[in-house]
Amino acid sequence: MELKKDSNAVSIDMLLIVHSEKRRAAQGTHSDRQADPGALPQRRGGLQGIGNEIRKWQKIEENGLYGNLAEKQHPQQTQVITSYDNQGTQLTVEVHPRDAMPQLLKKFSLAKRTQGDKNGNTRPRQPGGKDAHAYPWDRSSLKSMPLDLRQFEKLDTYASQVTVKSGLDELVNELLQEAHSDLERVRAIWIWICHHIEYDVEAAQEKDRQAFKPSNILRTQKTNCDGYAGLFEKMCRIAGVQCMTVPGYSKGFGYQTGQSFSGEFDHAWNAVYLEGRWHLLDSTWGSGLVDTATSKFTFLYNEFYFLTHPALFIEDHFPDNKNWQLLKPPQSLRQFENNMYHKSEFYNKGMLSAHPETPVIRTVNGKATVTVESRAPTLFMFMLNGKQEHGLLSLQKNGMKLEVYPPTMGTHKLQVFAKGSSDIYSSVLEYTLKCNYVDLGVRLPAELHQPVGPSWFSEQMGILKPSHPDPIIHTSDGRCSVSFGVEEGTSVLASLHGDEGPVSEETQRRYIFQLHREKRVELKVQLPHAGKFALKIFVKKRQEPGNYVFVFNYLLCCSNTKVNWPVFPESFGNWGQDNELLEPLSGVLPANRNVPFKLKLHGVAKALVKGQDTWPLTLNGEGYWEGSCSTAGCREVYVMVLENANHNFYSYILKYKVNDQ
């Protein structure tokens, strides 16, 4: 076209490059008119949402760095402006004196497109077959190329400590002082952005276009996802590394399990070209997270999103162009919406798979089952509607099994957390649980904590070879006996918990009588009534300060409504670990009766029973102390021992109550 206004009129030549259908097919790109189950629905008006924001970022960048062409450049000077979009379309505009020869046809080559940055970087082909990774994930690596993160330790430390500069060129040049390959250049830029640029929640909500401008990002050290991606691409260009910004949908801040995606894209990330292949990364999510309750950003570096394996990246990133999935076969938007979303911490903490593989699950006969496979033994916990209730979570050598029993019909939120090698539990899975039937016969005690049943963890804590390896114990008469080996120097504490009204901590332990035989501990349990109870096991190293630590619990079940066992006698600190009580086992004795006693006591000189009067116990040939006591006229009965024959001080070891007359 021509602009004729004065003697300094200029001609503007425009050259639009559009690949032929044949060439596009060769590159794996489908015609817009071709039906494609994996493609996004066609929109009018071009790319929307983030796509438009990215174009505007480029416009602001050009205006900010080079000024207005019409105002700041002499009209006789030839200028060539080249622009690309992420689908490979190239638009080149040449502004030259009216009578001058256009330079476009002389310089343009279909074989090699000029990128237009000061380093003369070129863009390679669109992603094709050699870039694609197999789907689903083969469990080989979290990364799209072999990496030893230890090789980056020195570079990461250096890049994270580089201070903010006034210009990108100066910043990139300083970052590259310790980078000696394209991979290291990308790593240095990644580390710097992730540790210095804060996610601007307010700008993201207001869609502030100025937040995309590099000079503003460096000044405020804040931006949103488009700014992160645009800044990363610009810094890579300066460093001489091929990089593209990729817009699309994401399962990020505000995502609801099972939601559908349509309309504007809500996120942007990058693809970098390293060692002859495209790779994906997301510096926005690598830098930290936004608290859903406060909408505040917190720096929390996440290695997962650096050169992520595409089969994992697709779980929460769906690009506008399916070729940027870098997958074979590519996934459709419907698959993206319906596939299970494993959070980055799922893989960071060594998880491999989870079942069910859909985000929405339904109960069967009032129960839903979730299993997780992990690379190594891992601690788990769960929450149903924000509470650690209504489920049985058992640890396995490489994973866990969870059975959930929703207390009401309807929709529930189920979250699974894992601890991994850190001391913090992180959310790794989230399901929407739909329940259309409640089994009223399955009411679990509120105090039934996680995990249930012995496991690798209880063995690690010093509890060995349990008599009951399964987490649930059924008893028909309301009594049971549980035993396990104990490592030397380990003390065990147990308590019983039901849901029948408030019970004191002392009473919770009185329905359990603990015996020691050699290196094994036996817990005799008597249930006060029918129902379900949590038998909680705690341990503590005797020589170490601090409290007992919860290890696991059993679920005890009894349907016999005639069960009404009393508590065991109360034991005191002098009750020896190797002592054994044969009778009476009931902690409540009948009034006005002669009650027989039989115990095995170690290391004592004398033993007696004290009520209204005192009755001595005698040692028989089998090593048991025997005798009887009258409960007439007393409310309490004590068993006492004399440990040293040369002393006259007796110690209390057992206490019984006597029924009222």
XYZ file of C-alpha atoms in Angstrom:
661
model
C 0.000 0.000 0.000
C 1.083 3.644 -0.289
C 0.667 6.583 2.071
C 0.751 9.878 0.130
C 0.799 12.880 2.441
C 3.925 14.900 1.658
C 7.297 14.759 -0.012
C 8.504 12.314 2.562
C 5.823 9.779 1.708
C 6.773 6.161 2.312
C 5.753 2.793 0.882
C 4.848 -0.103 3.197
C 5.333 -3.579 1.794
C 3.692 -6.427 3.689
C 4.592 -10.063 3.227
C 2.362 -12.686 4.842
C 3.765 -16.220 4.935
C 1.191 -18.997 5.214
C 2.238 -22.633 4.940
C 0.542 -24.657 2.252
C -1.853 -27.432 3.223
C 0.683 -29.972 2.030
C 3.470 -28.527 4.101
C 1.259 -28.114 7.154
C 0.222 -31.748 6.883
C 3.866 -32.740 6.704
C 4.456 -30.876 9.943
C 1.552 -32.640 11.637
C -0.769 -29.592 11.615
C -4.391 -30.169 10.651
C -6.527 -27.881 8.592
C -8.788 -25.606 10.581
C -11.716 -27.129 8.754
C -10.693 -30.715 9.484
C -12.572 -32.383 12.331
C -10.214 -33.047 15.208
C -11.380 -34.516 18.510
C -8.226 -33.210 20.174
C -8.514 -29.620 18.972
C -10.133 -26.741 20.781
C -13.423 -25.418 19.396
C -12.935 -22.787 16.719
C -13.414 -19.210 17.914
C -14.207 -16.139 15.959
C -11.992 -13.111 16.187
C -8.729 -15.012 16.567
C -6.976 -16.027 19.759
C -8.748 -14.853 22.900
C -7.828 -14.333 26.506
C -4.195 -15.005 27.188
C -3.503 -15.270 23.485
C -4.532 -11.672 22.965
C -2.666 -10.625 26.077
C 0.504 -12.195 24.722
C 0.201 -10.250 21.484
C -0.318 -7.059 23.489
C 2.744 -7.883 25.586
C 4.758 -7.999 22.390
C 3.322 -4.670 21.277
C 4.105 -3.000 24.573
C 7.584 -4.483 24.501
C 8.242 -3.036 21.049
C 6.893 0.382 21.937
C 8.737 0.471 25.230
C 12.119 -0.569 23.860
C 12.180 1.033 20.469
C 9.685 3.857 20.648
C 7.051 4.905 18.171
C 8.315 4.291 14.657
C 6.491 7.184 13.084
C 7.740 9.665 15.666
C 11.275 8.496 16.403
C 12.563 7.075 13.139
C 13.532 9.094 10.078
C 11.032 8.303 7.313
C 13.812 7.705 4.793
C 15.280 4.847 6.846
C 14.246 1.324 5.831
C 12.732 -0.694 8.670
C 11.696 -4.336 8.804
C 9.313 -5.496 11.492
C 8.699 -9.224 11.892
C 6.068 -10.804 14.140
C 5.188 -14.428 14.874
C 2.363 -16.162 16.594
C 2.674 -19.461 18.407
C 1.183 -21.401 15.489
C 4.017 -20.532 13.152
C 2.419 -17.767 11.070
C 4.922 -15.044 10.203
C 4.035 -11.435 9.353
C 6.829 -9.211 8.017
C 6.332 -5.494 7.317
C 8.932 -3.365 5.531
C 8.830 0.432 5.707
C 11.136 2.065 3.129
C 11.448 5.277 1.033
C 8.913 5.457 -1.746
C 11.418 5.127 -4.570
C 13.657 2.544 -2.870
C 13.872 -1.130 -3.803
C 12.101 -3.410 -1.264
C 14.594 -5.594 0.562
C 12.174 -8.298 1.667
C 12.442 -10.505 -1.396
C 16.232 -10.306 -1.319
C 16.583 -11.365 2.301
C 13.663 -13.706 2.830
C 14.284 -17.458 2.757
C 11.678 -20.165 3.258
C 14.327 -22.479 4.627
C 15.353 -20.184 7.473
C 13.161 -17.531 9.078
C 14.823 -14.616 10.784
C 13.660 -14.157 14.363
C 14.548 -10.523 14.446
C 16.310 -10.253 17.808
C 19.702 -8.645 18.129
C 21.525 -11.989 18.282
C 20.068 -13.261 15.039
C 18.317 -16.220 16.644
C 16.286 -18.428 14.349
C 13.166 -20.399 15.073
C 13.262 -24.085 14.212
C 10.298 -25.974 12.877
C 7.059 -26.433 14.710
C 7.044 -29.471 17.042
C 6.764 -32.759 15.211
C 7.248 -36.470 15.627
C 10.782 -36.320 17.003
C 9.572 -34.047 19.827
C 6.715 -36.322 20.897
C 6.862 -38.507 24.005
C 4.739 -41.602 24.506
C 1.492 -41.281 26.428
C 0.712 -42.458 29.076
C 3.756 -41.824 31.260
C 6.272 -44.672 31.290
C 7.423 -43.912 34.879
C 11.015 -43.524 33.683
C 11.607 -39.908 34.700
C 9.823 -36.737 35.764
C 11.881 -34.834 33.174
C 11.737 -34.742 29.387
C 15.507 -35.215 29.112
C 18.136 -36.919 31.278
C 19.104 -34.544 34.096
C 21.264 -34.771 37.180
C 20.053 -31.862 39.289
C 23.254 -31.992 41.315
C 25.083 -30.582 38.310
C 23.066 -27.359 38.728
C 23.852 -26.753 42.416
C 26.580 -24.166 41.818
C 24.691 -22.508 38.967
C 21.424 -22.405 40.940
C 23.120 -20.739 43.887
C 24.747 -18.167 41.624
C 21.634 -17.385 39.563
C 19.371 -17.048 42.592
C 21.707 -14.433 44.078
C 22.014 -12.215 40.982
C 20.392 -8.905 41.818
C 17.718 -7.175 39.778
C 19.068 -4.966 36.995
C 17.605 -1.948 35.221
C 17.665 -3.702 31.842
C 17.215 -7.218 30.527
C 20.461 -7.250 28.530
C 22.533 -6.462 31.603
C 20.623 -9.007 33.697
C 20.931 -11.831 31.160
C 24.618 -11.127 30.557
C 25.344 -11.418 34.260
C 23.255 -14.603 34.592
C 25.195 -16.240 31.768
C 28.565 -15.734 33.445
C 28.270 -19.213 34.979
C 26.299 -20.840 32.128
C 28.244 -22.702 29.457
C 25.525 -24.477 27.440
C 21.997 -23.787 26.238
C 20.686 -26.030 29.010
C 22.593 -24.063 31.640
C 21.464 -20.761 30.106
C 17.839 -21.853 30.348
C 18.436 -23.092 33.890
C 19.983 -19.793 35.012
C 17.062 -17.781 33.607
C 14.555 -20.216 35.145
C 16.143 -20.041 38.608
C 16.370 -16.256 38.561
C 12.735 -15.749 37.559
C 11.445 -18.359 40.023
C 13.297 -16.703 42.905
C 12.764 -13.025 42.076
C 9.432 -12.523 40.310
C 6.292 -12.600 42.420
C 2.883 -13.531 41.066
C 0.744 -10.375 40.996
C -2.744 -11.533 41.965
C -4.234 -8.046 41.627
C -2.792 -7.468 38.151
C -4.013 -10.884 37.057
C -7.541 -10.118 38.228
C -7.549 -6.669 36.609
C -5.775 -7.940 33.460
C -3.292 -5.075 33.707
C -1.507 -5.028 30.346
C 1.365 -2.955 31.746
C 2.256 -5.914 33.950
C 3.597 -7.602 30.798
C 6.215 -4.966 30.047
C 9.753 -6.172 30.914
C 10.812 -2.844 32.411
C 7.756 -2.877 34.695
C 8.361 -6.492 35.677
C 11.968 -5.718 36.619
C 10.899 -2.588 38.519
C 8.037 -4.149 40.507
C 9.335 -7.741 40.478
C 5.709 -8.753 39.977
C 3.651 -10.043 37.077
C 1.101 -12.688 36.130
C 1.448 -15.841 34.064
C 1.610 -13.982 30.740
C 4.348 -11.768 32.101
C 6.299 -14.750 33.410
C 6.099 -16.496 30.041
C 6.846 -13.369 28.041
C 9.781 -12.417 30.235
C 11.178 -15.931 30.031
C 10.927 -15.925 26.249
C 12.564 -12.495 25.966
C 15.459 -13.462 28.251
C 15.996 -16.688 26.301
C 16.137 -14.733 23.047
C 18.787 -12.462 24.475
C 20.692 -15.550 25.642
C 20.497 -17.026 22.150
C 18.141 -19.890 23.058
C 15.026 -20.724 21.060
C 11.894 -20.231 23.177
C 8.156 -19.979 22.547
C 5.244 -18.795 24.683
C 2.384 -21.290 24.759
C -1.115 -20.216 25.875
C -3.775 -22.640 26.997
C -5.979 -23.953 29.806
C -4.672 -25.003 33.209
C -5.769 -26.755 36.373
C -4.286 -24.132 38.635
C -5.537 -21.549 41.121
C -9.329 -21.794 41.391
C -9.614 -25.120 39.577
C -12.521 -27.285 40.698
C -12.323 -31.059 40.303
C -14.134 -32.198 37.178
C -14.760 -28.715 35.763
C -14.965 -28.073 31.996
C -12.966 -25.483 30.041
C -14.192 -23.055 27.383
C -13.750 -19.472 26.259
C -10.582 -17.524 26.996
C -7.376 -19.306 27.879
C -6.371 -18.811 31.499
C -2.638 -19.498 31.492
C 0.630 -19.296 29.555
C 3.914 -21.170 29.794
C 7.018 -21.800 27.666
C 8.645 -24.293 25.330
C 12.444 -24.229 24.913
C 14.499 -25.865 22.186
C 17.388 -27.858 23.659
C 19.564 -30.543 22.102
C 17.408 -30.768 18.966
C 14.088 -31.161 20.754
C 11.340 -29.039 22.304
C 10.816 -29.126 26.088
C 8.168 -27.598 28.375
C 8.408 -25.503 31.536
C 6.245 -23.173 33.624
C 8.100 -20.502 35.599
C 4.841 -19.158 37.070
C 4.162 -22.401 38.906
C 7.838 -22.968 39.533
C 8.075 -19.785 41.609
C 5.430 -20.423 44.248
C 1.726 -20.660 44.971
C -1.334 -18.601 45.810
C -3.230 -19.357 49.016
C -6.820 -20.128 48.058
C -8.128 -18.653 51.323
C -6.196 -15.359 51.357
C -5.289 -14.966 47.642
C -1.738 -14.182 48.771
C 1.315 -15.370 46.873
C 4.147 -17.210 48.614
C 7.533 -17.969 47.078
C 7.891 -21.754 47.154
C 10.240 -23.113 44.523
C 8.866 -26.121 42.621
C 11.392 -28.098 40.585
C 8.646 -30.197 39.017
C 7.780 -27.622 36.348
C 11.289 -27.379 34.874
C 11.524 -29.475 31.679
C 8.593 -31.584 32.868
C 7.874 -34.840 31.069
C 5.036 -33.978 28.630
C 2.941 -36.961 29.766
C 2.890 -35.358 33.231
C 2.693 -31.749 32.049
C -0.580 -32.507 30.230
C -2.269 -33.295 33.535
C -2.607 -29.583 34.320
C -1.574 -27.801 31.079
C -3.621 -27.985 27.855
C -2.121 -25.866 25.025
C -4.109 -24.053 22.338
C -2.249 -26.058 19.693
C -2.224 -29.797 20.350
C 1.256 -30.079 18.781
C 2.617 -28.297 21.863
C 1.465 -31.203 24.019
C 4.578 -32.975 22.671
C 2.676 -36.243 23.042
C 1.939 -39.276 20.928
C -0.981 -39.677 20.838
C -2.148 -36.146 21.761
C -4.981 -35.742 24.241
C -8.345 -34.137 23.530
C -9.843 -31.365 25.630
C -12.481 -33.820 26.865
C -9.745 -36.193 28.031
C -7.960 -33.294 29.736
C -11.136 -32.413 31.617
C -11.944 -35.989 32.638
C -8.470 -37.321 33.428
C -7.333 -37.518 37.032
C -5.319 -34.498 38.179
C -2.245 -35.486 40.158
C -0.764 -32.407 41.781
C 2.944 -31.741 41.352
C 3.557 -32.889 44.925
C 2.144 -36.280 43.933
C 5.236 -36.819 41.788
C 7.633 -34.761 43.916
C 6.941 -37.099 46.840
C 7.538 -40.233 44.796
C 4.007 -41.297 43.835
C 3.605 -43.393 40.698
C -0.116 -43.983 40.230
C -3.503 -43.733 41.900
C -6.803 -45.533 41.417
C -9.503 -44.656 40.533
C -8.063 -42.654 37.650
C -11.039 -40.306 37.353
C -11.577 -37.175 39.468
C -15.203 -38.059 40.266
C -15.891 -41.385 41.960
C -19.077 -43.015 43.243
C -19.552 -45.215 46.266
C -20.513 -48.862 45.951
C -22.731 -50.068 48.836
C -21.720 -46.961 50.765
C -17.954 -47.415 50.317
C -15.291 -45.920 48.036
C -11.765 -47.340 47.749
C -8.647 -45.396 46.739
C -5.179 -46.904 46.307
C -1.856 -45.174 45.682
C 1.393 -46.722 44.470
C 4.657 -45.067 45.481
C 8.337 -45.625 44.747
C 9.176 -46.042 48.454
C 7.390 -46.427 51.804
C 5.443 -43.215 52.404
C 3.222 -41.845 55.152
C -0.293 -40.814 54.097
C -3.358 -39.218 55.616
C -6.770 -38.223 54.258
C -9.544 -35.738 54.935
C -13.213 -36.137 54.074
C -14.942 -32.757 54.033
C -12.061 -31.292 56.023
C -12.064 -33.937 58.787
C -9.927 -37.024 59.369
C -12.955 -39.236 59.867
C -15.042 -41.960 58.207
C -12.201 -43.892 56.622
C -9.704 -46.716 57.066
C -6.233 -45.891 55.742
C -3.686 -48.706 55.828
C -0.050 -48.259 54.848
C 1.578 -50.666 52.443
C 5.225 -51.178 51.575
C 4.900 -49.129 48.388
C 1.731 -47.123 48.795
C -1.515 -47.165 50.714
C -5.128 -48.326 50.631
C -8.009 -46.118 51.755
C -11.616 -47.193 52.323
C -14.036 -44.308 52.852
C -17.580 -44.531 54.241
C -19.368 -41.173 53.784
C -21.780 -40.522 56.698
C -24.428 -38.912 54.472
C -25.649 -39.130 50.901
C -24.625 -36.431 48.459
C -21.346 -34.942 47.219
C -18.201 -34.999 49.363
C -14.656 -33.689 49.016
C -11.931 -36.294 49.544
C -8.299 -35.186 49.873
C -5.228 -37.399 50.146
C -1.983 -36.104 51.653
C 1.532 -37.578 51.606
C 4.559 -36.835 53.754
C 7.467 -38.127 51.698
C 10.978 -37.294 52.886
C 9.933 -33.963 54.434
C 8.187 -33.358 57.758
C 5.186 -31.745 56.082
C 2.128 -33.454 54.654
C 1.227 -32.082 51.224
C -1.974 -32.498 49.252
C -1.347 -34.923 46.386
C -4.837 -36.015 45.285
C -8.350 -34.647 45.367
C -11.536 -36.474 44.467
C -15.173 -35.503 44.252
C -17.015 -38.340 45.970
C -20.675 -38.986 45.174
C -22.623 -41.167 47.606
C -26.172 -42.437 46.981
C -26.346 -44.955 49.834
C -25.175 -44.947 53.466
C -24.494 -48.197 55.293
C -25.681 -47.401 58.818
C -23.953 -50.530 60.092
C -20.567 -49.006 59.314
C -20.053 -46.231 61.825
C -16.394 -45.737 62.594
C -15.224 -44.229 65.894
C -14.319 -40.561 65.628
C -11.038 -41.313 67.425
C -9.991 -43.872 64.822
C -6.930 -42.095 63.510
C -4.610 -42.926 60.618
C -3.116 -45.323 59.834
C -4.995 -48.465 60.861
C -3.173 -51.756 61.294
C 0.542 -52.509 61.648
C 2.843 -51.692 58.733
C 6.399 -50.832 57.748
C 5.994 -47.686 59.855
C 5.118 -49.535 63.081
C 8.081 -51.830 62.432
C 10.269 -48.756 62.000
C 8.967 -47.502 65.355
C 9.966 -50.730 67.125
C 6.801 -52.870 66.955
C 7.592 -56.224 65.345
C 5.775 -59.408 64.260
C 2.224 -58.516 65.365
C -0.212 -61.320 66.170
C -2.868 -59.518 64.084
C -1.465 -58.159 60.808
C -4.914 -57.025 59.613
C -6.312 -53.665 60.801
C -9.765 -55.009 61.826
C -10.318 -57.451 64.717
C -13.733 -59.069 65.265
C -14.645 -60.478 68.688
C -17.825 -62.359 69.567
C -17.501 -62.156 73.379
C -16.047 -58.644 73.636
C -12.551 -59.812 74.542
C -9.358 -60.146 72.541
C -5.618 -60.398 73.001
C -3.102 -58.621 70.771
C 0.625 -59.189 71.002
C 3.772 -58.057 69.186
C 7.494 -57.966 69.627
C 9.102 -54.793 70.955
C 12.611 -53.514 70.343
C 14.749 -53.221 73.436
C 14.381 -49.882 75.179
C 10.910 -49.210 73.745
C 7.870 -48.592 75.944
C 4.327 -49.181 74.733
C 1.131 -47.400 75.758
C -2.390 -48.316 74.581
C -5.850 -46.780 74.978
C -9.389 -47.755 73.928
C -11.819 -45.282 72.335
C -15.499 -45.617 71.443
C -18.293 -43.159 70.723
C -20.543 -43.875 73.726
C -20.227 -40.614 75.632
C -17.184 -38.961 77.229
C -14.658 -41.278 78.871
C -11.670 -40.167 80.911
C -8.160 -40.912 79.691
C -7.621 -43.171 82.715
C -10.720 -45.204 81.933
C -9.684 -45.503 78.275
C -6.589 -47.384 79.429
C -8.356 -49.452 82.094
C -10.070 -51.661 79.503
C -6.590 -52.783 78.436
C -4.212 -54.793 80.572
C -0.642 -54.891 79.398
C 1.584 -57.921 79.981
C 5.239 -58.480 79.080
C 6.664 -61.871 78.214
C 10.322 -61.862 77.273
C 10.538 -59.432 74.307
C 6.828 -59.431 73.486
C 4.002 -57.244 74.743
C 0.488 -58.616 75.148
C -2.561 -56.372 75.342
C -5.623 -58.002 76.896
C -8.709 -56.029 75.881
C -12.232 -56.152 77.349
C -14.940 -54.084 75.673
C -17.454 -52.283 77.886
C -20.287 -52.934 75.401
C -21.025 -53.896 71.819
C -19.894 -51.594 69.036
C -16.756 -50.401 67.275
C -13.665 -49.223 69.113
C -10.273 -47.784 68.236
C -7.367 -49.509 69.999
C -4.608 -46.891 69.757
C -0.938 -47.848 70.095
C 1.760 -45.397 71.215
C 5.510 -45.909 71.697
C 8.404 -44.075 73.313
C 12.120 -44.696 73.700
C 12.713 -44.945 77.424
C 15.983 -43.052 77.357
C 14.623 -40.197 75.232
C 12.688 -37.196 76.585
C 9.282 -36.249 75.284
C 5.857 -37.809 74.987
C 4.597 -41.071 73.575
C 4.158 -41.037 69.783
C 1.061 -42.434 68.073
C 1.956 -45.269 65.693
C -1.263 -46.968 64.547
C -4.602 -48.309 65.730
C -6.754 -51.391 65.367
C -10.480 -51.299 64.735
C -12.210 -53.650 67.213
C -15.729 -54.790 66.291
C -18.266 -56.593 68.493
C -21.948 -57.134 67.641
C -22.853 -59.079 70.831
C -25.254 -56.824 72.717
C -24.817 -58.868 75.925
C -21.195 -57.770 76.289
C -20.614 -55.652 79.413
C -17.074 -56.148 80.621
C -15.720 -54.094 83.526
C -12.383 -52.324 83.503
C -9.130 -54.063 84.416
C -7.433 -53.217 87.731
C -5.416 -50.026 87.710
C -1.660 -50.628 87.562
C 1.038 -48.379 88.989
C 4.576 -47.622 87.932
C 6.049 -50.429 90.048
C 4.070 -53.026 88.135
C 6.993 -54.795 86.483
C 7.170 -55.293 82.732
C 7.474 -59.062 83.118
C 4.714 -59.429 85.710
C 1.632 -61.476 84.894
C -1.877 -61.311 86.344
C -4.026 -64.436 86.186
C -6.810 -63.455 88.593
C -8.815 -61.451 89.317
C -8.784 -59.699 85.905
C -11.820 -57.556 86.658
C -10.966 -54.202 88.167
C -14.246 -54.185 90.106
C -14.656 -56.814 92.849
C -17.932 -58.014 94.423
C -18.696 -56.846 97.962
C -18.516 -59.177 100.990
C -16.760 -61.954 99.109
C -13.529 -63.872 99.448
C -11.668 -63.225 96.189
C -8.739 -65.427 95.057
C -5.536 -63.805 93.756
C -2.862 -65.323 91.528
C 0.023 -63.361 90.049
C 3.542 -63.866 88.730
C 5.804 -61.203 90.220
C 9.527 -60.879 89.552
C 12.154 -59.519 91.919
C 9.996 -59.169 95.048
C 10.602 -60.472 98.571
C 7.016 -60.393 99.848
C 3.518 -59.714 98.451
C 0.183 -58.998 100.130
C -3.380 -57.837 99.473
C -4.744 -54.967 101.568
C -8.439 -54.268 102.068
C -10.110 -53.720 105.419
C -7.414 -56.082 106.680
C -4.170 -57.410 105.225
C -3.772 -60.889 103.647
C -0.360 -62.194 102.675
C 0.310 -64.001 99.376
C 2.543 -67.061 99.252
C 4.904 -68.147 96.498
C 4.065 -71.614 95.099
C 6.324 -74.050 93.295
C 5.365 -72.714 89.842
C 6.514 -69.197 90.661
C 3.061 -67.705 91.261
C 2.018 -65.667 94.308
C -1.343 -66.945 95.549
C -3.857 -66.116 98.278
C -7.299 -64.658 98.923
C -8.801 -61.490 100.334
C -12.155 -60.552 101.858
C -13.838 -57.457 100.400
C -16.087 -56.975 103.451
C -16.075 -53.448 104.848
C -13.869 -51.867 102.159
C -14.292 -49.854 98.940
C -10.816 -50.411 97.508
C -8.327 -53.294 97.461
C -4.592 -52.978 96.734
C -1.870 -55.444 95.810
C 1.421 -54.432 97.456
C 4.986 -55.787 97.250
C 8.159 -55.572 99.284
C 11.097 -55.480 96.896
C 13.866 -55.695 99.517
C 13.572 -58.043 102.520
C 15.723 -55.701 104.590
C 13.244 -52.855 104.164
C 9.763 -52.368 105.584
C 8.373 -50.174 102.755
C 5.719 -51.750 100.558
C 4.879 -50.399 97.061
C 1.416 -50.313 95.442
C 1.295 -52.189 92.132
C -2.459 -52.857 91.523
C -5.701 -51.201 92.607
C -9.236 -52.688 92.585
C -12.576 -51.093 93.328
C -15.299 -52.868 95.341
C -18.959 -52.726 94.375
C -21.341 -50.976 96.740
C -23.180 -53.324 99.105
